[in-house]
């Protein structure tokens, strides 16, 4: 439900900048880490093959991800209609001069603003931020039956064990583990003090 509300905001809210839409769609559909999004260069995107090729900031490992049309279109719109004129190689830049690449904290602020517009994670202590988009992607892929090694590879993990924290929210499969209490009748004496 949270993902569909985020997608609705990204598709329908005309007050969001093209940059914010592109960044959130990129995170939502690829699960890229915020540092990798900040470092994304024009050379990273293979428009003809619909691929994103990066060297991960965290691990240094190469990662190749599919570039879905919705993401590619959002990035293209940002580059052609809103990105400041700059010789910087990184795609996403600050909106004020001197134009510099964005920082992870900028992306978290963008993500939190989108979540607020979507009306999700509003309570104090609720986890917010770009990292949740990685959780959403991992959970979604698992719910569609994608094998864990593929999910781990998509997220750029060196080991499938690293996937465990992302999958704790897989409620569909967790419900399969639940036992029915119908076989364990509770007598009224249980409730007497």
mmCIF file of C-alpha atoms in Angstrom:
data_model
loop_
_atom_site.group_PDB
_atom_site.id
_atom_site.type_symbol
_atom_site.label_atom_id
_atom_site.label_comp_id
_atom_site.label_asym_id
_atom_site.label_seq_id
_atom_site.Cartn_x
_atom_site.Cartn_y
_atom_site.Cartn_z
ATOM 1 C CA UNK A 1 0.000 0.000 0.000
ATOM 2 C CA UNK A 2 2.834 2.416 0.818
ATOM 3 C CA UNK A 3 4.458 1.866 -2.565
ATOM 4 C CA UNK A 4 1.231 2.517 -4.458
ATOM 5 C CA UNK A 5 0.715 5.758 -2.520
ATOM 6 C CA UNK A 6 4.278 6.849 -3.317
ATOM 7 C CA UNK A 7 3.771 6.000 -6.997
ATOM 8 C CA UNK A 8 0.551 8.030 -7.019
ATOM 9 C CA UNK A 9 2.364 11.069 -5.649
ATOM 10 C CA UNK A 10 5.165 10.662 -8.191
ATOM 11 C CA UNK A 11 2.700 10.345 -11.068
ATOM 12 C CA UNK A 12 0.099 12.926 -10.053
ATOM 13 C CA UNK A 13 1.697 15.643 -7.905
ATOM 14 C CA UNK A 14 2.570 18.531 -10.193
ATOM 15 C CA UNK A 15 4.375 20.386 -7.387
ATOM 16 C CA UNK A 16 7.220 17.855 -7.338
ATOM 17 C CA UNK A 17 10.279 18.836 -9.319
ATOM 18 C CA UNK A 18 11.357 16.660 -12.225
ATOM 19 C CA UNK A 19 14.562 15.971 -10.314
ATOM 20 C CA UNK A 20 12.708 14.691 -7.252
ATOM 21 C CA UNK A 21 10.487 12.472 -9.394
ATOM 22 C CA UNK A 22 13.465 11.041 -11.279
ATOM 23 C CA UNK A 23 15.431 10.348 -8.099
ATOM 24 C CA UNK A 24 12.528 8.646 -6.340
ATOM 25 C CA UNK A 25 11.576 6.559 -9.375
ATOM 26 C CA UNK A 26 15.209 5.543 -9.817
ATOM 27 C CA UNK A 27 15.423 4.454 -6.180
ATOM 28 C CA UNK A 28 12.036 2.746 -6.211
ATOM 29 C CA UNK A 29 12.584 0.700 -9.378
ATOM 30 C CA UNK A 30 16.304 -0.087 -9.091
ATOM 31 C CA UNK A 31 16.965 -0.138 -5.346
ATOM 32 C CA UNK A 32 20.146 1.872 -5.915
ATOM 33 C CA UNK A 33 21.832 3.256 -2.820
ATOM 34 C CA UNK A 34 21.628 7.011 -2.370
ATOM 35 C CA UNK A 35 25.406 7.381 -2.782
ATOM 36 C CA UNK A 36 25.208 5.619 -6.144
ATOM 37 C CA UNK A 37 22.350 7.846 -7.291
ATOM 38 C CA UNK A 38 24.341 10.933 -6.293
ATOM 39 C CA UNK A 39 27.328 9.616 -8.277
ATOM 40 C CA UNK A 40 25.305 8.639 -11.352
ATOM 41 C CA UNK A 41 26.955 10.057 -14.472
ATOM 42 C CA UNK A 42 25.875 10.444 -18.069
ATOM 43 C CA UNK A 43 28.271 7.607 -18.953
ATOM 44 C CA UNK A 44 26.439 5.352 -16.464
ATOM 45 C CA UNK A 45 23.303 5.240 -18.574
ATOM 46 C CA UNK A 46 23.246 3.114 -21.700
ATOM 47 C CA UNK A 47 20.143 4.506 -23.383
ATOM 48 C CA UNK A 48 20.372 2.135 -26.365
ATOM 49 C CA UNK A 49 20.491 -1.017 -24.232
ATOM 50 C CA UNK A 50 18.254 0.343 -21.448
ATOM 51 C CA UNK A 51 20.877 -0.368 -18.802
ATOM 52 C CA UNK A 52 22.480 1.451 -15.904
ATOM 53 C CA UNK A 53 26.124 0.548 -15.333
ATOM 54 C CA UNK A 54 27.767 1.744 -12.135
ATOM 55 C CA UNK A 55 30.643 1.074 -9.813
ATOM 56 C CA UNK A 56 29.073 0.942 -6.377
ATOM 57 C CA UNK A 57 30.291 3.518 -3.891
ATOM 58 C CA UNK A 58 29.923 1.167 -0.924
ATOM 59 C CA UNK A 59 31.551 -1.976 -2.306
ATOM 60 C CA UNK A 60 33.469 -0.837 -5.378
ATOM 61 C CA UNK A 61 31.840 -3.688 -7.294
ATOM 62 C CA UNK A 62 30.365 -3.235 -10.757
ATOM 63 C CA UNK A 63 26.591 -3.368 -11.000
ATOM 64 C CA UNK A 64 24.389 -3.479 -14.098
ATOM 65 C CA UNK A 65 20.685 -2.741 -13.688
ATOM 66 C CA UNK A 66 17.797 -2.556 -16.141
ATOM 67 C CA UNK A 67 16.603 0.938 -17.016
ATOM 68 C CA UNK A 68 12.816 0.743 -17.040
ATOM 69 C CA UNK A 69 11.012 3.145 -19.343
ATOM 70 C CA UNK A 70 9.326 4.999 -16.472
ATOM 71 C CA UNK A 71 12.729 5.661 -14.893
ATOM 72 C CA UNK A 72 14.499 6.514 -18.142
ATOM 73 C CA UNK A 73 11.726 8.910 -19.150
ATOM 74 C CA UNK A 74 11.858 10.656 -15.765
ATOM 75 C CA UNK A 75 15.648 11.048 -15.958
ATOM 76 C CA UNK A 76 15.420 12.296 -19.554
ATOM 77 C CA UNK A 77 12.746 14.844 -18.604
ATOM 78 C CA UNK A 78 14.916 16.128 -15.760
ATOM 79 C CA UNK A 79 18.026 16.380 -17.952
ATOM 80 C CA UNK A 80 16.282 18.141 -20.835
ATOM 81 C CA UNK A 81 13.809 20.366 -18.984
ATOM 82 C CA UNK A 82 15.131 21.157 -15.525
ATOM 83 C CA UNK A 83 18.782 20.294 -14.964
ATOM 84 C CA UNK A 84 20.942 23.413 -14.619
ATOM 85 C CA UNK A 85 23.360 24.083 -17.464
ATOM 86 C CA UNK A 86 26.616 22.658 -16.198
ATOM 87 C CA UNK A 87 29.636 20.758 -17.427
ATOM 88 C CA UNK A 88 29.426 18.470 -14.377
ATOM 89 C CA UNK A 89 29.391 14.801 -15.317
ATOM 90 C CA UNK A 90 27.007 13.794 -12.536
ATOM 91 C CA UNK A 91 23.373 13.846 -13.555
ATOM 92 C CA UNK A 92 21.725 15.142 -10.399
ATOM 93 C CA UNK A 93 22.867 18.597 -9.305
ATOM 94 C CA UNK A 94 21.984 21.119 -6.641
ATOM 95 C CA UNK A 95 19.385 23.627 -7.779
ATOM 96 C CA UNK A 96 21.430 26.675 -6.796
ATOM 97 C CA UNK A 97 24.788 27.801 -8.179
ATOM 98 C CA UNK A 98 27.513 26.794 -7.856
ATOM 99 C CA UNK A 99 26.015 23.561 -9.178
ATOM 100 C CA UNK A 100 27.396 20.492 -7.451
ATOM 101 C CA UNK A 101 26.429 16.866 -7.247
ATOM 102 C CA UNK A 102 23.833 16.079 -4.648
ATOM 103 C CA UNK A 103 24.674 14.498 -1.296
ATOM 104 C CA UNK A 104 22.896 11.515 0.274
ATOM 105 C CA UNK A 105 21.299 13.832 2.821
ATOM 106 C CA UNK A 106 19.646 15.719 -0.066
ATOM 107 C CA UNK A 107 18.153 12.465 -1.316
ATOM 108 C CA UNK A 108 16.842 11.547 2.123
ATOM 109 C CA UNK A 109 15.138 14.945 2.374
ATOM 110 C CA UNK A 110 13.561 14.384 -1.051
ATOM 111 C CA UNK A 111 12.353 10.916 -0.062
ATOM 112 C CA UNK A 112 10.906 12.151 3.239
ATOM 113 C CA UNK A 113 9.061 14.961 1.438
ATOM 114 C CA UNK A 114 7.516 12.435 -0.972
ATOM 115 C CA UNK A 115 6.518 10.138 1.900
ATOM 116 C CA UNK A 116 4.907 13.088 3.676
ATOM 117 C CA UNK A 117 2.961 13.995 0.521
ATOM 118 C CA UNK A 118 1.858 10.355 0.302
ATOM 119 C CA UNK A 119 0.710 10.474 3.921
ATOM 120 C CA UNK A 120 2.845 7.533 5.002
ATOM 121 C CA UNK A 121 5.262 7.083 7.875
ATOM 122 C CA UNK A 122 3.915 10.119 9.703
ATOM 123 C CA UNK A 123 4.419 8.970 13.284
ATOM 124 C CA UNK A 124 7.464 9.887 15.373
ATOM 125 C CA UNK A 125 9.956 7.047 15.216
ATOM 126 C CA UNK A 126 8.716 5.718 11.859
ATOM 127 C CA UNK A 127 11.634 4.847 9.614
ATOM 128 C CA UNK A 128 11.912 7.141 6.628
ATOM 129 C CA UNK A 129 14.458 7.765 3.932
ATOM 130 C CA UNK A 130 15.918 6.417 0.730
ATOM 131 C CA UNK A 131 16.906 3.099 2.266
ATOM 132 C CA UNK A 132 13.245 2.141 2.515
ATOM 133 C CA UNK A 133 13.023 2.114 -1.277
ATOM 134 C CA UNK A 134 15.559 -0.738 -1.248
ATOM 135 C CA UNK A 135 13.321 -2.573 1.221
ATOM 136 C CA UNK A 136 10.279 -1.979 -0.978
ATOM 137 C CA UNK A 137 12.059 -3.364 -4.032
ATOM 138 C CA UNK A 138 13.411 -6.443 -2.231
ATOM 139 C CA UNK A 139 10.021 -7.248 -0.717
ATOM 140 C CA UNK A 140 8.268 -6.734 -4.039
ATOM 141 C CA UNK A 141 10.693 -8.976 -5.934
ATOM 142 C CA UNK A 142 10.328 -11.715 -3.323
ATOM 143 C CA UNK A 143 6.531 -11.502 -3.461
ATOM 144 C CA UNK A 144 6.762 -12.097 -7.233
ATOM 145 C CA UNK A 145 8.812 -15.237 -6.620
ATOM 146 C CA UNK A 146 12.202 -13.880 -7.672
ATOM 147 C CA UNK A 147 14.987 -16.041 -6.247
ATOM 148 C CA UNK A 148 16.956 -14.618 -3.331
ATOM 149 C CA UNK A 149 20.342 -14.673 -5.119
ATOM 150 C CA UNK A 150 18.829 -12.574 -7.934
ATOM 151 C CA UNK A 151 17.379 -10.079 -5.432
ATOM 152 C CA UNK A 152 20.706 -9.916 -3.622
ATOM 153 C CA UNK A 153 22.528 -9.300 -6.897
ATOM 154 C CA UNK A 154 20.025 -6.617 -7.925
ATOM 155 C CA UNK A 155 20.645 -4.759 -4.671
ATOM 156 C CA UNK A 156 24.389 -5.033 -5.246
ATOM 157 C CA UNK A 157 25.093 -7.230 -2.241
ATOM 158 C CA UNK A 158 28.285 -9.247 -2.094
ATOM 159 C CA UNK A 159 26.572 -12.015 -0.117
ATOM 160 C CA UNK A 160 22.960 -13.275 -0.135
ATOM 161 C CA UNK A 161 23.115 -13.229 3.680
ATOM 162 C CA UNK A 162 23.047 -9.424 3.456
ATOM 163 C CA UNK A 163 19.508 -9.714 2.136
ATOM 164 C CA UNK A 164 17.974 -10.862 5.449
ATOM 165 C CA UNK A 165 17.109 -7.420 6.884
ATOM 166 C CA UNK A 166 15.347 -6.454 3.671
ATOM 167 C CA UNK A 167 13.071 -9.454 3.692
ATOM 168 C CA UNK A 168 11.786 -9.277 7.255
ATOM 169 C CA UNK A 169 8.834 -7.267 5.926
ATOM 170 C CA UNK A 170 7.733 -10.001 3.515
ATOM 171 C CA UNK A 171 4.313 -10.356 5.125
ATOM 172 C CA UNK A 172 2.907 -12.563 2.371
ATOM 173 C CA UNK A 173 5.424 -15.312 3.061
ATOM 174 C CA UNK A 174 5.435 -14.718 6.814
ATOM 175 C CA UNK A 175 1.676 -15.379 6.885
ATOM 176 C CA UNK A 176 2.340 -18.788 5.328
ATOM 177 C CA UNK A 177 4.314 -19.666 8.460
ATOM 178 C CA UNK A 178 1.470 -18.812 10.823
ATOM 179 C CA UNK A 179 -0.324 -21.643 12.595
ATOM 180 C CA UNK A 180 -4.078 -21.706 13.015
ATOM 181 C CA UNK A 181 -5.243 -21.658 16.635
ATOM 182 C CA UNK A 182 -8.411 -23.571 15.715
ATOM 183 C CA UNK A 183 -6.690 -26.809 16.720
ATOM 184 C CA UNK A 184 -5.972 -25.408 20.182
ATOM 185 C CA UNK A 185 -9.298 -24.634 21.845
ATOM 186 C CA UNK A 186 -9.130 -22.173 24.708
ATOM 187 C CA UNK A 187 -11.372 -22.924 27.659
ATOM 188 C CA UNK A 188 -12.872 -20.192 29.779
ATOM 189 C CA UNK A 189 -10.615 -21.154 32.724
ATOM 190 C CA UNK A 190 -7.679 -19.652 30.891
ATOM 191 C CA UNK A 191 -9.174 -16.201 31.324
ATOM 192 C CA UNK A 192 -9.914 -16.523 35.043
ATOM 193 C CA UNK A 193 -7.515 -14.983 37.543
#
